[in-house]
Coordinates of C-alpha atoms in Angstrom, one line a residue:
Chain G
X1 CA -14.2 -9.8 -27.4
X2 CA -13.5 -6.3 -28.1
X3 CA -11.4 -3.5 -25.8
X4 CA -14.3 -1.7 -24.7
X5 CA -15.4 -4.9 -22.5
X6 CA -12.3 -4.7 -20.5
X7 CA -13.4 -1.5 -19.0
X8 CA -16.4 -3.1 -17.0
X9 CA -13.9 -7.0 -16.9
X10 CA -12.8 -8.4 -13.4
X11 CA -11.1 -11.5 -12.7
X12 CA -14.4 -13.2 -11.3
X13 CA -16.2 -12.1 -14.5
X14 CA -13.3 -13.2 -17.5
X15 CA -12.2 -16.5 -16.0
X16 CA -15.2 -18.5 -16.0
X17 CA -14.8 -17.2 -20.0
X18 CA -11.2 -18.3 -20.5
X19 CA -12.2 -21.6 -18.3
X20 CA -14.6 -22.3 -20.8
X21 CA -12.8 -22.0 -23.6
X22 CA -14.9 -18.9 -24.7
X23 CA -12.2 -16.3 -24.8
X24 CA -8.4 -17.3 -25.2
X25 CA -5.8 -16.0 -22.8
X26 CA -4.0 -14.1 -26.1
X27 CA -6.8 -12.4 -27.2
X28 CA -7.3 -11.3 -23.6
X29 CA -3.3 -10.6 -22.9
X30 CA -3.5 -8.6 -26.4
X31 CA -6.3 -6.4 -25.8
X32 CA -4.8 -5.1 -22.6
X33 CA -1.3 -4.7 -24.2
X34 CA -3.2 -2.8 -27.0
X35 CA -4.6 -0.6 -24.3
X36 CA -1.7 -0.2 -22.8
X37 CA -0.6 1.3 -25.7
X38 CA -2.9 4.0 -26.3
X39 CA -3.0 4.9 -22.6
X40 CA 0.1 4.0 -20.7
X41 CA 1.9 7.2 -22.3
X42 CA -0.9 9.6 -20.3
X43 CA -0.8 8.0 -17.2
X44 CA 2.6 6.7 -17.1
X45 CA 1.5 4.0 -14.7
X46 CA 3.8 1.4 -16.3
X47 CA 8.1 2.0 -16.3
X48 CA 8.5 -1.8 -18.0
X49 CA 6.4 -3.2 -20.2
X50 CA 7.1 -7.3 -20.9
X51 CA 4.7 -7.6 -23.8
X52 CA 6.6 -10.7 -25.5
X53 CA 7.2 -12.6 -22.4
X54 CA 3.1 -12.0 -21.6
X55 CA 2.3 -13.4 -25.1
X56 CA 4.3 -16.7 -24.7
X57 CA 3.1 -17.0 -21.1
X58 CA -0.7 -16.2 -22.5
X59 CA 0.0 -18.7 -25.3
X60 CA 1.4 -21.5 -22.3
X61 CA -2.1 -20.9 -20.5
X62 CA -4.1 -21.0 -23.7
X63 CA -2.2 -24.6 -24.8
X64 CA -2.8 -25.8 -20.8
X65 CA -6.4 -25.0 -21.0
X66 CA -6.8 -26.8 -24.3
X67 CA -5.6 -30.0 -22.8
X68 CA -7.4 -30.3 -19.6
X69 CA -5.4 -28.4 -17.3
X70 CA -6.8 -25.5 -15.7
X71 CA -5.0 -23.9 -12.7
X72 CA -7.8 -21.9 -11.1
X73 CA -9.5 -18.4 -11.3
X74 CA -5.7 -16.5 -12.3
X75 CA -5.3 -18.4 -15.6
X76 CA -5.0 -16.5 -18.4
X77 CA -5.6 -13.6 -16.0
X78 CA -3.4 -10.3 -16.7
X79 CA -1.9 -8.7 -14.2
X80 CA 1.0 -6.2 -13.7
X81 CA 3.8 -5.6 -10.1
X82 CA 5.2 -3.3 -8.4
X83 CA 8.7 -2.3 -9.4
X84 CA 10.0 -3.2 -5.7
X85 CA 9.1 -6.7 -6.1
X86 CA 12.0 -8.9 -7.7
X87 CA 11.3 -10.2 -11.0
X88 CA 13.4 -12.6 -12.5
X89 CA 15.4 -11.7 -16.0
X90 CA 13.2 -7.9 -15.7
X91 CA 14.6 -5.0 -14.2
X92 CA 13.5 -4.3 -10.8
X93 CA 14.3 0.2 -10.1
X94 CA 12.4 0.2 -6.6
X95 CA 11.9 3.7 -8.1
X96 CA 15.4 4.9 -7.7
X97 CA 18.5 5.6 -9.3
X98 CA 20.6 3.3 -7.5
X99 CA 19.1 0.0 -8.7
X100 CA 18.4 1.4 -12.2
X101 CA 19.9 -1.3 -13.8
X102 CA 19.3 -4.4 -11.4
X103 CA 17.7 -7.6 -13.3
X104 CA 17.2 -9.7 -10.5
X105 CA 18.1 -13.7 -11.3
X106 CA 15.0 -14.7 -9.0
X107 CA 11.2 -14.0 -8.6
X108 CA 9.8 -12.7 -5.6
X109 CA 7.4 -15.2 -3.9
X110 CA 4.4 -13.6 -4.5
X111 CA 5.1 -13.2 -8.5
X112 CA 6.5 -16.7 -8.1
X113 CA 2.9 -18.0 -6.7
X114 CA 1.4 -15.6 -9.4
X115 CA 2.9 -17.3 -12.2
X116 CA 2.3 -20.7 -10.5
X117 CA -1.5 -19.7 -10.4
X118 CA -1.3 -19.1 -14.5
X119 CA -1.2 -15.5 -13.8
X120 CA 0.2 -13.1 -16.7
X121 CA 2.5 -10.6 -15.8
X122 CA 2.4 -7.2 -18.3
X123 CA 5.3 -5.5 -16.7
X124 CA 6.3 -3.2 -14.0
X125 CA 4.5 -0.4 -12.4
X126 CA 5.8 2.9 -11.0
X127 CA 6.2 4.3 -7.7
X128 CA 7.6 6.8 -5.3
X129 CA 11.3 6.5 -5.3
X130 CA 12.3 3.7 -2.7
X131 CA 8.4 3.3 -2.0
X132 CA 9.1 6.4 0.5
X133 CA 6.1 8.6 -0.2
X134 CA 2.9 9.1 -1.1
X135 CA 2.3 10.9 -4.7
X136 CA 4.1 9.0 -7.1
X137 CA 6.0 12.1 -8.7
X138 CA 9.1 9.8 -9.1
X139 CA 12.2 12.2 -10.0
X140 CA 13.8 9.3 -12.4
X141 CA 10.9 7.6 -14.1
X142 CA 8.2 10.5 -14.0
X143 CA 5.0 11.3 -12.4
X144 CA 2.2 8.7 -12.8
X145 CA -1.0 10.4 -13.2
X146 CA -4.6 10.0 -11.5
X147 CA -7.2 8.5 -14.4
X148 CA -9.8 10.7 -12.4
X149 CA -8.3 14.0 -13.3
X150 CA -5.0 14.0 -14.8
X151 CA -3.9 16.8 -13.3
X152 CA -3.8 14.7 -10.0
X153 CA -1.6 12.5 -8.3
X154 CA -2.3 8.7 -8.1
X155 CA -1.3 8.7 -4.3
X156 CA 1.5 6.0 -2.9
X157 CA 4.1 4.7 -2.7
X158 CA 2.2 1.7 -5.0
X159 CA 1.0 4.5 -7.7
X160 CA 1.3 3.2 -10.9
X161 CA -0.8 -0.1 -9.6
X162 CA -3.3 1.8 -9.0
X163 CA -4.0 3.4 -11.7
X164 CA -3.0 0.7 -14.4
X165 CA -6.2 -0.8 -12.7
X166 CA -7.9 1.6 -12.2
X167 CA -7.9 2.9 -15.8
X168 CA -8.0 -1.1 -17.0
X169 CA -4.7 -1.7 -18.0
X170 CA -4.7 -5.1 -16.2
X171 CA -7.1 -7.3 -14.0
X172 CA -5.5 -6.9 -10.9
X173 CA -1.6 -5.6 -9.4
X174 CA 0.7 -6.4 -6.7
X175 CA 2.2 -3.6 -4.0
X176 CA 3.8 -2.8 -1.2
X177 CA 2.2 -1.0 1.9
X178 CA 4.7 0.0 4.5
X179 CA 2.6 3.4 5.9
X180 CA -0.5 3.2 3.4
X181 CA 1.3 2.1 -0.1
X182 CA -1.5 0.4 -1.1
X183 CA -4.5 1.4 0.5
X184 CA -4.2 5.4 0.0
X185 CA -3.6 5.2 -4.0
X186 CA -6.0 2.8 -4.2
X187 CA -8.5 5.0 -2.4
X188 CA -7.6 8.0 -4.6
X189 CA -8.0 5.8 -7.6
X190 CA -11.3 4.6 -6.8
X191 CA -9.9 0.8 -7.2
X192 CA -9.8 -2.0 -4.4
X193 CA -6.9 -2.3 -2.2
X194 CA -5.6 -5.1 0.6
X195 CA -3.0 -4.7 3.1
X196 CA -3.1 -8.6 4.5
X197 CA -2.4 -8.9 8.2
X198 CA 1.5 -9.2 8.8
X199 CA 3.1 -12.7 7.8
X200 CA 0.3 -13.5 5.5
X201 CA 1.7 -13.1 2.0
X202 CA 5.7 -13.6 2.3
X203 CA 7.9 -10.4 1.6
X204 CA 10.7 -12.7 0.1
X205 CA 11.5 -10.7 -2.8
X206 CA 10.4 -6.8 -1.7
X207 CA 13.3 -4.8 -2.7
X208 CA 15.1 -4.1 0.9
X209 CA 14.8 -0.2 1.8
X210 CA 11.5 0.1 0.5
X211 CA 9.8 -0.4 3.4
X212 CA 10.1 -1.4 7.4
X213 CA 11.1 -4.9 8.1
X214 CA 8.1 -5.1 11.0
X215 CA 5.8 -2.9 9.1
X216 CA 6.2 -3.3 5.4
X217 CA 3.2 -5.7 3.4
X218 CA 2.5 -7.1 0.0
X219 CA -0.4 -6.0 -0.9
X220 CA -2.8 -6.6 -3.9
X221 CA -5.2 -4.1 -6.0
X222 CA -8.6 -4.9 -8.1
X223 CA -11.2 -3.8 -9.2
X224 CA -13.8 -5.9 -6.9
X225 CA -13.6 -7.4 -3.1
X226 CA -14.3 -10.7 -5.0
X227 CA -11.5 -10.6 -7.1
X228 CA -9.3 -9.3 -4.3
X229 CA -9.8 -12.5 -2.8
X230 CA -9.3 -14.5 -6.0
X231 CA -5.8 -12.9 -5.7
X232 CA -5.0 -13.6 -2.0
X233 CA -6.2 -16.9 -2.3
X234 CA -3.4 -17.3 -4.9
X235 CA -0.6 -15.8 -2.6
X236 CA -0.9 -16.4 0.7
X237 CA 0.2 -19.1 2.7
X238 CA 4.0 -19.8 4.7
X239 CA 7.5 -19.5 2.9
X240 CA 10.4 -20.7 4.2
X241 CA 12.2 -18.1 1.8
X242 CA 10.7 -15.9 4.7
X243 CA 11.2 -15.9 8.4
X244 CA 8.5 -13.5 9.1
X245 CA 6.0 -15.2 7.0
X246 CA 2.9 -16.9 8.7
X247 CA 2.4 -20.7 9.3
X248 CA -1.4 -20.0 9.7
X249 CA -3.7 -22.2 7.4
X250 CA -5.0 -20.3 4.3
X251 CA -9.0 -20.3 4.8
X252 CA -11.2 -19.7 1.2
X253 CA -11.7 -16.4 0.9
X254 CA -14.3 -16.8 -1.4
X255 CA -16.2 -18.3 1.1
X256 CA -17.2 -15.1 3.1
X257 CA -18.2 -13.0 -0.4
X258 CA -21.8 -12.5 -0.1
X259 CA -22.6 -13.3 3.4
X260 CA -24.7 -11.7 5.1
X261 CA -23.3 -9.0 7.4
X262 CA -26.2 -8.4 9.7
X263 CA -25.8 -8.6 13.4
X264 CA -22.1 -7.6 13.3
X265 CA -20.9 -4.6 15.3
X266 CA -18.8 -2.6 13.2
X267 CA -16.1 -0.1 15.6
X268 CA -15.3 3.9 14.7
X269 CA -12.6 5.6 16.4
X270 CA -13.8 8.5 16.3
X271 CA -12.0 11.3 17.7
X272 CA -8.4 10.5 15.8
X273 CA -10.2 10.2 12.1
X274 CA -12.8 12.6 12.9
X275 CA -10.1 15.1 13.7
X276 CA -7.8 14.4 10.5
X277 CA -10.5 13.7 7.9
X278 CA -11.1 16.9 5.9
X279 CA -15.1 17.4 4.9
X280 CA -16.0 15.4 1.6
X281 CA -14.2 12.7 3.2
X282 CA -15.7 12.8 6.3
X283 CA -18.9 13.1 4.6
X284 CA -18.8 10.3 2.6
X285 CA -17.6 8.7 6.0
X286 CA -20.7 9.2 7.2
X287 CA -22.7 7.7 4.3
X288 CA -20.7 5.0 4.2
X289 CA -21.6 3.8 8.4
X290 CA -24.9 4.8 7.7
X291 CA -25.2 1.8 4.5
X292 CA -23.4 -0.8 6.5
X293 CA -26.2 0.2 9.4
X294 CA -28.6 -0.1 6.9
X295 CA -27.4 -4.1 5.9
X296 CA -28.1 -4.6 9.8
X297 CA -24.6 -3.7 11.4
X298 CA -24.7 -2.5 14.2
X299 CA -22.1 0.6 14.8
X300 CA -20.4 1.0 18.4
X301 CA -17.5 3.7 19.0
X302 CA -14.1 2.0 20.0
X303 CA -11.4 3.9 21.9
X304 CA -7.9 3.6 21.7
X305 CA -6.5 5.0 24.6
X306 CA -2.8 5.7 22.9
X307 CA -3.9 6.5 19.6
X308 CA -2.0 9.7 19.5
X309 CA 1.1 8.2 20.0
X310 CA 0.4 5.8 16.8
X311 CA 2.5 8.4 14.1
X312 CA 5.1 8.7 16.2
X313 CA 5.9 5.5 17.5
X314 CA 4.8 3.9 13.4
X315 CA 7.1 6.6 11.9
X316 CA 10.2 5.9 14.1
X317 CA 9.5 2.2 13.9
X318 CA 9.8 2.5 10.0
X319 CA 12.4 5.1 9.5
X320 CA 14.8 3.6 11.4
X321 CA 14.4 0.0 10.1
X322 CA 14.4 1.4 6.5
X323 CA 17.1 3.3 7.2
X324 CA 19.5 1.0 8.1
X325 CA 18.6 -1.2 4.7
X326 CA 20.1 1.8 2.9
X327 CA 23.7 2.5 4.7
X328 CA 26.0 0.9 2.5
X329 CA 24.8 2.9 -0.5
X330 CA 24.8 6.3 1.7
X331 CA 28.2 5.6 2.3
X332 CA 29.3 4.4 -1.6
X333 CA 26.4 6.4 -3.6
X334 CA 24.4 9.3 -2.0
X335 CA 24.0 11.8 -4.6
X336 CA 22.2 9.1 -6.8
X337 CA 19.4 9.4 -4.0
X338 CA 17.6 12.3 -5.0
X339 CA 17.9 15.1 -2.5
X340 CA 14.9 14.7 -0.5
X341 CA 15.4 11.4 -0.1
X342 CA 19.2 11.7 0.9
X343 CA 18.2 14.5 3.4
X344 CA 15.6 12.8 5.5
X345 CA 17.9 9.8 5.8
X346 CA 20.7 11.7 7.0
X347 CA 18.0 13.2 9.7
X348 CA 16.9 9.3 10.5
X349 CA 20.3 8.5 11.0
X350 CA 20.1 10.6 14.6
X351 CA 17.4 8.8 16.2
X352 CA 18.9 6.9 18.9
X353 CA 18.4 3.4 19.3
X354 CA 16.9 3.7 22.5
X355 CA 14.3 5.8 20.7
X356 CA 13.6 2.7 18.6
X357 CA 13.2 0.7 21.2
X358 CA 10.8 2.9 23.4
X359 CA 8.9 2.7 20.1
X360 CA 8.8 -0.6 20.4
X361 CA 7.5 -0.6 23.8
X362 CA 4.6 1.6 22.7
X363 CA 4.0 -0.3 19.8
X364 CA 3.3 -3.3 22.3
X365 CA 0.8 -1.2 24.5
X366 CA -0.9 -0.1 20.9
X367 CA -1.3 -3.5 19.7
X368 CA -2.9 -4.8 23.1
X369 CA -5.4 -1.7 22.6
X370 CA -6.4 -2.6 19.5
X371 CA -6.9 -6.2 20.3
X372 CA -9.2 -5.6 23.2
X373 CA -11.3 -3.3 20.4
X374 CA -11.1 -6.0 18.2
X375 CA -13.1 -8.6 21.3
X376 CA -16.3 -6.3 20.8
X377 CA -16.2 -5.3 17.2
X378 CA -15.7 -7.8 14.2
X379 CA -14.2 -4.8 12.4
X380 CA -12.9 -1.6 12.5
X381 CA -13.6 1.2 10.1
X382 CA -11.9 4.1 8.9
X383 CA -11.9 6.6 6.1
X384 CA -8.3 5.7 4.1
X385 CA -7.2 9.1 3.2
X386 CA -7.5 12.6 5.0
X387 CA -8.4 14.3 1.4
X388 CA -9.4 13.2 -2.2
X389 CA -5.9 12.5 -4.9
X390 CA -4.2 16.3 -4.5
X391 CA -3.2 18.2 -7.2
X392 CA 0.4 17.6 -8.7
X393 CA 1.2 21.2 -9.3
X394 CA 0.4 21.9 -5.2
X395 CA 2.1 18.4 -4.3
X396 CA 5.0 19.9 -5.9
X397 CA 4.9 23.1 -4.0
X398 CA 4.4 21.0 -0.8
X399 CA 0.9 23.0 0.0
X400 CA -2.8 21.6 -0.5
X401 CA -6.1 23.6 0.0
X402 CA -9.3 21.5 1.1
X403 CA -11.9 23.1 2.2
X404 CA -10.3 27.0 2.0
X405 CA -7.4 25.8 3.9
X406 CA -3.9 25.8 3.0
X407 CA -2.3 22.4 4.6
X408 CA 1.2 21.4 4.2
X409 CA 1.9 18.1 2.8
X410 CA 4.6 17.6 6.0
X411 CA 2.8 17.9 9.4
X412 CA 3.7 17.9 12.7
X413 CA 2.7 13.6 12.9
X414 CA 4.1 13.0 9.3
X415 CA 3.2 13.4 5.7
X416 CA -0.3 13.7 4.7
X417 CA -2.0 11.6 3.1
X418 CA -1.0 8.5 5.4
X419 CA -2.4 9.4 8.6
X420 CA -5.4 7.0 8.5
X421 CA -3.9 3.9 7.1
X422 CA -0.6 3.6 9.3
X423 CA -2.5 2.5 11.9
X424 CA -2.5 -0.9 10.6
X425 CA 0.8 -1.1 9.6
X426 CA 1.9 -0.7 13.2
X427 CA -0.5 -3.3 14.0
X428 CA 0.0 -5.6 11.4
X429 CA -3.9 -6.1 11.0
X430 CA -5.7 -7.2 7.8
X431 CA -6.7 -3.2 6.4
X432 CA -8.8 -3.4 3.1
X433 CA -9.8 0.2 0.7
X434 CA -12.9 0.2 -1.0
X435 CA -15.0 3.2 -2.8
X436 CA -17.5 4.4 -0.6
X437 CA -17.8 7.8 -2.9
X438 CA -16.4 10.6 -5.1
X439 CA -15.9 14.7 -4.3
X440 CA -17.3 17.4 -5.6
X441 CA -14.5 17.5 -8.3
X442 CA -15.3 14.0 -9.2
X443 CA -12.4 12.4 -7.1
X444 CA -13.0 8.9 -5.6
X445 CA -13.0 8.5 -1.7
X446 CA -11.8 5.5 0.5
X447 CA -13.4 3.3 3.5
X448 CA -11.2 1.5 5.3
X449 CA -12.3 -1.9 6.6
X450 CA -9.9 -3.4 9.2
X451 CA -10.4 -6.8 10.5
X452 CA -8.1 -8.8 13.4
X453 CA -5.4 -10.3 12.5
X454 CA -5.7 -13.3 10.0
X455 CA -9.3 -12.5 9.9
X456 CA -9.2 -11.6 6.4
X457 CA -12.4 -12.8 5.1
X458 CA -14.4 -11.1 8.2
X459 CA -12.9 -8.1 6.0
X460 CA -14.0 -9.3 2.5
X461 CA -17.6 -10.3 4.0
X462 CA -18.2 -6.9 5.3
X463 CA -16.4 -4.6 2.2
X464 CA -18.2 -6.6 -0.2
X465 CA -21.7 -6.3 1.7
X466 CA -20.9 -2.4 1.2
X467 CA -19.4 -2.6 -2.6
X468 CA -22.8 -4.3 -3.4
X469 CA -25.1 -2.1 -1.6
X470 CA -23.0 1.0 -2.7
X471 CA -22.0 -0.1 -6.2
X472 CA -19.4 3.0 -6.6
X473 CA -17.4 -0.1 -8.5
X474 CA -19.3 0.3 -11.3
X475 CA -18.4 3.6 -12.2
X476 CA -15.2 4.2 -14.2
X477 CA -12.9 6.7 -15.1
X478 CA -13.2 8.3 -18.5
X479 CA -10.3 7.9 -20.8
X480 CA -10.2 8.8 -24.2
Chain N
X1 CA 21.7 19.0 15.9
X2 CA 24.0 20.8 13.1
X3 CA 27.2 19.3 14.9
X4 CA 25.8 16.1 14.6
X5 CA 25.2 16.4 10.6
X6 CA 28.6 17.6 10.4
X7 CA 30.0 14.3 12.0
X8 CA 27.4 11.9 10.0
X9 CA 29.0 14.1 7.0
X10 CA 32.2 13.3 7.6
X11 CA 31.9 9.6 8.9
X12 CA 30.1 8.9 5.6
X13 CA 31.7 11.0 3.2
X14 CA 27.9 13.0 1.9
X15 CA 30.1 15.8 0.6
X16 CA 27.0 18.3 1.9
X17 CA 27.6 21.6 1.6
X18 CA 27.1 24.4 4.5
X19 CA 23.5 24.9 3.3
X20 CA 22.4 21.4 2.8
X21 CA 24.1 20.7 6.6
X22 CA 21.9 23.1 7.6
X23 CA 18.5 22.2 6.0
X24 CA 19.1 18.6 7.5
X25 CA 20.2 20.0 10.8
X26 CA 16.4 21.5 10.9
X27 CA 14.7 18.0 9.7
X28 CA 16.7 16.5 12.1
X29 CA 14.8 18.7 14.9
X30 CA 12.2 18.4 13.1
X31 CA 11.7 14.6 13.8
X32 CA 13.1 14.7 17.5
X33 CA 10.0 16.9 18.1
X34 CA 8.0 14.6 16.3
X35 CA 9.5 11.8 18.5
X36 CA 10.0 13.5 21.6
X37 CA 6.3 12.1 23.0
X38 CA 7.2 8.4 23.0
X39 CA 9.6 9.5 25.7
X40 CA 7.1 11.0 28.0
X41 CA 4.5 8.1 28.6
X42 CA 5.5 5.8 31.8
X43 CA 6.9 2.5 30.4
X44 CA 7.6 0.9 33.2
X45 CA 7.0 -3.1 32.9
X46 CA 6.5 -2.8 29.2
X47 CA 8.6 -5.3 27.1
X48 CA 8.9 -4.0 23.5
X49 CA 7.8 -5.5 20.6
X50 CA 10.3 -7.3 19.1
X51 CA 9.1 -9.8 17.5
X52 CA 6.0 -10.0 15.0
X53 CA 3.9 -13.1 15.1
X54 CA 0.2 -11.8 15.1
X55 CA -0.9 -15.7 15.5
X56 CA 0.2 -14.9 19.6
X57 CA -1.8 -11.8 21.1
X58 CA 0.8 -9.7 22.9

């Protein structure tokens, strides 16, 4: 085996090799390390690397395998987490100042079922501070940059996940999506990205503050819809550790891969996404319906009668829960926020609570809506991002152009960038990103393929019917 | 709204200075605008969402 394989190497295609004894988990955990290397210090996607601790563990899975005892698909398999999510004996930032120094005693349970599964963890991956925005330009630990075009942001909060697998420097990566965290970098890396429905993968472990407690998700990145569910498989399922975690049997997700997908009825919303996509996106929208029509799907417009009140009622919902994770260090350690950050808490801090909970009723009239939608269509779909990864120079001056327009990164409903995936967050529903096509600059594009809730592999059937017709997947980004 | 920032300054000791009072005062506004629709939609009979289970439709 040699590093250039790992460029076109997913999970589905390397474990059948390390289950037959035809590549070792070492020589596999070193190559990626050894990329790592060469590449990391471009893209800054990692802030920890755990190299030694990946070797043993590589050299456990190797000896395992050797005697009989193969876990599953994940064995042997590299993979790399989000710095939100607790790691025990490696420091855990959350992308901030504050925790800088926490080493957590514990692992999260979805790098707890990771390692169960024989998974090997390379280290830690950047993100926007406290998992609060979407560009990964992380005052502390630096800005992780887009493989696509390094003068780009990765999108976020979940950056640095996306583009360590994006640019191959692991098999697959673990998130957080509390507005779009993993869907929209994943969709501006050109990489696969799950949001699960609420409850599905347990957040026992997810760094508090980093996300709503009724809206925040693990999430999971990779290259393929078949290895997304390789992953899943691995880390769903009920945790007592968390009270919000689902007691719903876990189905096979590879089950639905490669089913057919004709005679669905696939639902567009048209007027909010049509109004907030900008034109390649769109575009490439527009292609993407017109493939899964081609596969014999059959395409219906859905409305959502409240759909305007969906930023509002997902931002307060959010804000106020995040915010209130956060009070004890605004009252002992506010300046090591940095001062965005510290400023738009402050702001949250005079919602009222009866704000919240009028929120909370519309959140209830929003979920009904899309449940009814969710009667006629088996899915949902959506382009993920308003605009192709922006340019970190204009992030930084809080001003895009698309199409010959100047647009500020702050509108009237929220930041751009997570307009089209928050949605589901609100929701809770199963939302996943796949590549349906790349700009005129050579960016990649996101479709969003939203399913009901626990209806996870009615998602994987119909994204992996598209990746396989499409086959964007197969293109990579070039990195010398 | 500025009022307001000045008390949260004081109750939780952010040592802002007049400017910074003042930036926040606006994002403050800024997000009562953005929330000020919720308030106008008739609610009446709704019971929030309070708890998420998506296993129960609401």
């Amino acid at each position: 085996m040699t590093g250039n394989e790992l460029e076109t190497m997913t999970i589905a295609n390397c474990s059948p090799r390390i289950m037959k004894r035809e590549v070792s988990p070492v020589e596999v955990t070193r190559l990626f390390l050894e990329r790592i290397d060469r590449i990391n210090p471009t893209l800054n996607a990692y802030m920890t690397l755990t190299a030694d601790q990946a070797l043993a563990d590589a050299k456990r899975a190797e000896d395992e395998i050797a005697h009989g005892r193969y876990r599953g698909p994940l064995h042997g398999i590299p993979v790399s987490i989000k710095d939100n999510l607790a790691t025990r004996g490696v420091r855990t930032t959350a992308g901030s100042k504050i925790l800088a120094d926490w080493v957590p005693d514990f692992d999260a349970t979805v790098v707890f079922k990771l390692r169960e599964a024989g998974a090997i963890v390379l280290g830690k991956t950047n993100m926007h501070e406290w998992a609060s925005g979407g560009t990964t330009i992380n005052p502390f630990y630096g800005t992780t940059r887009n493989p696509w075009d390094l003068e780009r942001i990765t999108g976020g909060s979940s950056g640095g996940s996306a583009a360590a697998v994006a640019a191959s420097m692991c098999l697959g990566s673990i998130g957080t999506d509390n507005m779009g965290s993993v869907r929209n970098p994943a969709s501006m890396c050109g990489v696969v990205g799950l949001k699960p429905t609420y409850g599905r993968v347990s957040r026992f472990g997810d760094v508090p503050g980093t996300g709503g407690d009724s809206t925040d998700h693990i999430g999971i990145f990779t290259k393929t819809v078949e290895d997304c569910g390789l992953v899943l498989q691995a880390v769903a399922g009920h945790d007592l550790k968390d009270p919000l975690s689902a007691d719903e049997p876990v189905p096979e997700y590879s089950a639905s891969i490669g089913q057919s997908v004709r005679g669905l009825t696939v639902g567009i919303i048209r007027d909010y996404f049509d109004k907030l996509a900008k034109r390649e996106v769109r575009e490439a929208f527009a292609r993407a319906v017109g493939v899964l029509e081609s596969l014999g799907m059959k395409a219906e417009e859905v409305t959502i009668p409240h759909m305007d009140l969906v930023a509002a009622t997902q931002n307060c919902t959010t804000w106020v829960e995040r915010v209130s994770a956060h009070v004890r260090y605004l009252r002992s350690r506010p300046r090591d926020y940095s001062p965005g950050f510290l400023y738009r808490q402050i702001a949250i801090l005079t919602i009222p609570a009866e704000t919240y909970v009028t929120a909370q009723k519309v959140r209830r009239i929003i979920c009904e809506e899309f449940d009814r939608a969710l009667e006629r269509v088996q899915v949902i779909v959506a382009p993920t991002t308003e605009i192709p990864a922006a340019k970190i120079e204009e992030c930084n001056r809080g001003e895009v152009e698309v199409d010959g327009e100047k647009i500020s990164l702050r509108g009237p409903r929220g930041n751009l960038g997570i307009q089209c995936t928050l949605p589901f967050n609100l929701t809770g529903l199963p939302a996943l990103s796949v590549c349906c096509g790349f700009s005129s600059s050579g960016l990649p594009i996101g479709l969003q393929v939203v399913g009901g809730a626990f209806q996870e592999n009615m998602v994987f059937r119909v994204a992996h019917a598209y990746e396989t017709a499409a086959r964007w997947h197969e293109r990579a980004p070039r990195l010398s | 709204m500025e009022e307001v920032i000045k008390r949260l300054n004081a109750e939780y000791g952010f040592g802002l200075s007049a400017d910074e009072i003042k930036l926040v005062a606006t994002q403050a506004e800024e997000v009562r605008r953005m929330l000020q629709p919720l308030h106008e939609i008739d609610l009446a009979g709704i019971m929030p969402w309070t708890r998420v289970d998506r296993r129960v439709k609401p």
